């Protein structure tokens, strides 16, 4: 158990809909990351938040957005869903932001999203 | 443009033998490298890491080697066990141009290791 909690574990929704994925980081971790894993793309970094502020952006679509709340939990909002958005979405967390060596990130078990 | 490449999608090894998983990277700004292990329907689990100031790091049966001049790292598992069968992801991070955050790891596409009894 990594200590990172994600809900829901599975979600099926129709095209055009909007969903929200939730993540609680490990206790004490200030950074939260979102990754997408689809069948042919491996693990793709989407976005990072540190202590409530966006820190880095990766391959995140404009239809997707995220935020980190004062209690450090994070939500990933996916809207106008398309079939190709079906994937496993991982949240991860870590303690350090400042780039010191050893900043290992720990992953949750993921949220399976199926768009039909 | 893949910055981290795992060129072998799969590897099959006999139990008790050595497993060697390889990873190449292109970005010379990467200075921290990690290996994650992933079972189906689970999140990636951190296995071992290495900083660019080292060329080797050991943890039990797992050793990671880093060759900076070749931009290559490898994970050695000795001896391999059936429970090691999983997908192994290589990941890299560094002080890139967004505030020095090392967190957003760049992952390879993974190598599926099968250890046969």
Coordinates of C-alpha atoms in Angstrom, one line a residue:
Chain A
X1 CA 0.0 0.0 0.0
X2 CA 1.6 3.2 -1.2
X3 CA -0.5 5.5 0.9
X4 CA -1.9 7.2 -2.2
X5 CA -5.7 6.8 -2.4
X6 CA -7.7 7.2 -5.6
X7 CA -11.4 7.1 -6.2
X8 CA -13.3 5.8 -8.0
X9 CA -11.5 2.6 -9.0
X10 CA -13.6 2.0 -12.0
X11 CA -15.9 4.4 -14.0
X12 CA -17.9 3.9 -17.1
X13 CA -19.4 6.9 -18.8
X14 CA -20.7 8.0 -22.2
X15 CA -19.0 10.2 -24.8
X16 CA -19.5 13.9 -24.2
X17 CA -19.8 13.5 -20.4
X18 CA -17.7 14.9 -17.7
X19 CA -16.1 13.0 -14.8
X20 CA -14.0 13.9 -11.8
X21 CA -11.2 11.6 -10.4
X22 CA -10.1 12.1 -6.8
X23 CA -6.8 11.6 -5.2
X24 CA -5.6 11.8 -1.6
X25 CA -1.8 11.9 -1.4
X26 CA 0.4 10.2 1.2
X27 CA 0.4 11.9 4.6
X28 CA 2.9 14.7 4.5
X29 CA 3.3 14.8 0.7
X30 CA 2.8 18.2 -0.8
X31 CA 3.2 17.3 -4.5
X32 CA 0.6 15.5 -6.5
X33 CA 1.0 14.3 -10.0
X34 CA -1.4 12.9 -12.5
X35 CA -0.5 10.3 -15.1
X36 CA -2.4 8.6 -17.9
X37 CA -1.8 5.1 -19.0
X38 CA -3.4 4.0 -22.2
X39 CA -2.7 0.8 -24.1
X40 CA -0.3 2.1 -26.6
X41 CA 1.2 5.2 -24.9
X42 CA 2.7 3.9 -21.7
X43 CA 2.7 6.3 -18.7
X44 CA 2.1 9.9 -19.8
X45 CA 2.7 12.7 -17.4
X46 CA -0.3 15.1 -17.3
X47 CA 0.2 17.7 -14.6
X48 CA 1.8 18.4 -11.2
X49 CA 0.6 20.4 -8.2
X50 CA 2.7 21.5 -5.3
X51 CA 1.0 22.8 -2.2
X52 CA -2.0 24.0 -4.1
X53 CA -0.3 25.5 -7.1
X54 CA 0.3 24.1 -10.5
X55 CA 4.0 23.3 -11.0
X56 CA 4.4 21.5 -14.2
X57 CA 2.3 20.6 -17.2
X58 CA 2.8 17.7 -19.5
X59 CA 0.6 16.2 -22.2
X60 CA -2.7 17.3 -20.7
X61 CA -5.5 18.1 -23.1
X62 CA -7.4 21.4 -22.8
X63 CA -10.6 19.4 -22.0
X64 CA -8.8 18.2 -18.9
X65 CA -8.1 20.2 -15.8
X66 CA -6.9 19.6 -12.3
X67 CA -6.7 21.3 -8.9
X68 CA -5.2 20.7 -5.5
X69 CA -7.2 21.8 -2.5
X70 CA -6.0 23.3 0.8
X71 CA -6.2 19.8 2.4
X72 CA -3.8 18.7 -0.4
X73 CA -6.2 16.3 -2.1
X74 CA -6.4 16.7 -5.8
X75 CA -9.1 16.3 -8.4
X76 CA -8.7 15.6 -12.2
X77 CA -11.6 16.8 -14.2
X78 CA -12.1 15.3 -17.6
X79 CA -14.8 16.8 -19.9
X80 CA -16.3 16.3 -23.3
X81 CA -15.1 12.8 -23.1
X82 CA -14.1 10.8 -26.1
X83 CA -13.6 7.1 -26.7
X84 CA -9.8 7.7 -26.8
X85 CA -9.9 9.0 -23.3
X86 CA -10.5 5.5 -22.0
X87 CA -7.4 4.8 -19.9
X88 CA -6.0 4.2 -16.5
X89 CA -5.4 7.4 -14.6
X90 CA -2.8 7.4 -11.9
X91 CA -2.3 9.8 -9.2
X92 CA 1.1 10.0 -7.4
X93 CA 2.6 12.0 -4.6
X94 CA 5.9 13.0 -3.2
X95 CA 7.4 15.2 -0.5
X96 CA 10.0 17.4 -2.2
X97 CA 9.5 19.9 -4.9
X98 CA 12.9 21.6 -5.0
X99 CA 14.6 19.1 -7.3
X100 CA 16.9 17.5 -4.7
X101 CA 18.0 14.1 -5.7
X102 CA 15.9 11.3 -4.2
X103 CA 12.4 12.7 -5.0
X104 CA 10.7 9.4 -5.4
X105 CA 7.1 9.5 -6.3
X106 CA 4.6 7.0 -5.1
X107 CA 1.6 5.9 -7.1
X108 CA -2.0 5.1 -6.2
X109 CA -3.7 2.1 -7.7
X110 CA -5.3 4.1 -10.5
X111 CA -8.8 4.9 -11.7
X112 CA -10.0 2.9 -14.7
X113 CA -12.1 5.1 -17.0
X114 CA -14.0 3.5 -19.8
X115 CA -15.8 5.8 -22.2
X116 CA -18.5 4.1 -24.3
Chain B
X1 CA 9.9 12.2 -29.3
X2 CA 10.7 9.6 -26.7
X3 CA 13.2 10.8 -24.1
X4 CA 13.2 7.5 -22.3
X5 CA 13.3 4.3 -24.3
X6 CA 12.9 0.7 -23.3
X7 CA 13.5 -1.0 -26.6
X8 CA 12.6 -4.5 -25.5
X9 CA 8.8 -4.9 -24.9
X10 CA 9.3 -8.2 -23.3
X11 CA 11.9 -10.5 -21.7
X12 CA 11.7 -14.1 -20.7
X13 CA 14.1 -15.6 -18.2
X14 CA 14.5 -18.9 -16.3
X15 CA 14.1 -18.8 -12.6
X16 CA 17.4 -18.4 -10.8
X17 CA 19.1 -16.7 -13.7
X18 CA 19.9 -13.1 -14.2
X19 CA 17.3 -10.7 -15.7
X20 CA 18.8 -7.6 -17.4
X21 CA 16.4 -4.8 -18.3
X22 CA 17.7 -1.9 -20.4
X23 CA 16.8 1.7 -20.7
X24 CA 18.2 4.5 -22.9
X25 CA 17.6 8.2 -22.5
X26 CA 18.3 11.2 -24.7
X27 CA 18.1 14.2 -22.4
X28 CA 21.4 15.0 -20.8
X29 CA 19.6 17.1 -18.2
X30 CA 18.2 14.0 -16.5
X31 CA 20.0 13.4 -13.3
X32 CA 17.8 11.0 -11.4
X33 CA 16.7 7.6 -12.6
X34 CA 14.2 5.2 -11.2
X35 CA 12.8 1.8 -11.9
X36 CA 9.2 0.9 -11.1
X37 CA 7.5 -2.5 -11.2
X38 CA 3.9 -2.8 -12.2
X39 CA 1.5 -5.7 -11.8
X40 CA -1.7 -5.8 -13.8
X41 CA -4.4 -3.5 -12.5
X42 CA -2.1 -2.0 -9.8
X43 CA -0.2 1.2 -9.6
X44 CA 3.6 1.3 -10.4
X45 CA 5.6 0.4 -7.3
X46 CA 9.0 2.1 -6.7
X47 CA 11.8 -0.4 -6.9
X48 CA 15.2 1.3 -7.0
X49 CA 16.8 4.6 -8.0
X50 CA 20.1 6.1 -8.9
X51 CA 21.5 9.6 -8.9
X52 CA 23.7 10.7 -11.8
X53 CA 26.6 11.1 -9.3
X54 CA 26.7 7.3 -9.0
X55 CA 27.2 4.5 -11.5
X56 CA 25.8 1.7 -9.4
X57 CA 23.2 1.2 -6.7
X58 CA 22.3 -2.1 -5.1
X59 CA 19.3 -3.2 -3.1
X60 CA 19.1 -6.9 -2.4
X61 CA 18.6 -8.8 -5.6
X62 CA 18.3 -5.6 -7.6
X63 CA 21.1 -3.5 -9.0
X64 CA 20.9 -0.5 -11.2
X65 CA 23.8 0.5 -13.4
X66 CA 24.1 4.0 -15.0
X67 CA 26.4 4.8 -17.9
X68 CA 26.1 8.5 -18.3
X69 CA 28.4 8.8 -21.4
X70 CA 26.2 6.2 -23.2
X71 CA 23.0 7.6 -21.6
X72 CA 22.1 4.1 -20.7
X73 CA 20.9 2.4 -17.6
X74 CA 20.1 -1.2 -16.7
X75 CA 18.4 -3.1 -14.0
X76 CA 19.8 -6.5 -13.0
X77 CA 17.8 -8.9 -11.0
X78 CA 19.7 -11.8 -9.5
X79 CA 18.5 -14.4 -9.0
X80 CA 15.2 -14.0 -10.8
X81 CA 12.1 -15.4 -9.2
X82 CA 8.6 -16.1 -10.6
X83 CA 7.2 -13.3 -8.4
X84 CA 9.4 -10.8 -10.3
X85 CA 7.2 -11.3 -13.4
X86 CA 5.7 -7.9 -14.0
X87 CA 6.1 -4.9 -16.3
X88 CA 9.2 -2.8 -15.4
X89 CA 9.3 0.9 -16.2
X90 CA 12.4 3.0 -16.4
X91 CA 11.8 6.7 -15.5
X92 CA 14.0 9.8 -15.5
X93 CA 13.8 13.3 -14.1
X94 CA 16.0 16.3 -13.8
X95 CA 16.3 20.0 -13.3
X96 CA 14.4 20.8 -16.4
X97 CA 13.2 24.3 -17.3
X98 CA 10.2 24.5 -15.1
X99 CA 11.4 25.6 -11.7
X100 CA 13.7 22.6 -11.1
X101 CA 11.0 20.2 -10.2
X102 CA 12.2 16.7 -10.3
X103 CA 8.8 15.2 -9.8
X104 CA 7.4 14.8 -13.2
X105 CA 9.0 11.6 -14.2
X106 CA 9.4 10.7 -17.8
X107 CA 8.7 7.0 -18.3
X108 CA 9.7 4.5 -20.8
X109 CA 7.0 2.2 -22.3
X110 CA 8.0 -0.7 -20.1
X111 CA 9.4 -4.1 -20.5
X112 CA 7.3 -7.1 -19.5
X113 CA 9.4 -9.6 -17.6
X114 CA 8.4 -13.2 -17.4
X115 CA 10.3 -15.5 -15.1
X116 CA 9.6 -19.1 -15.8
X117 CA 9.9 -21.7 -13.0

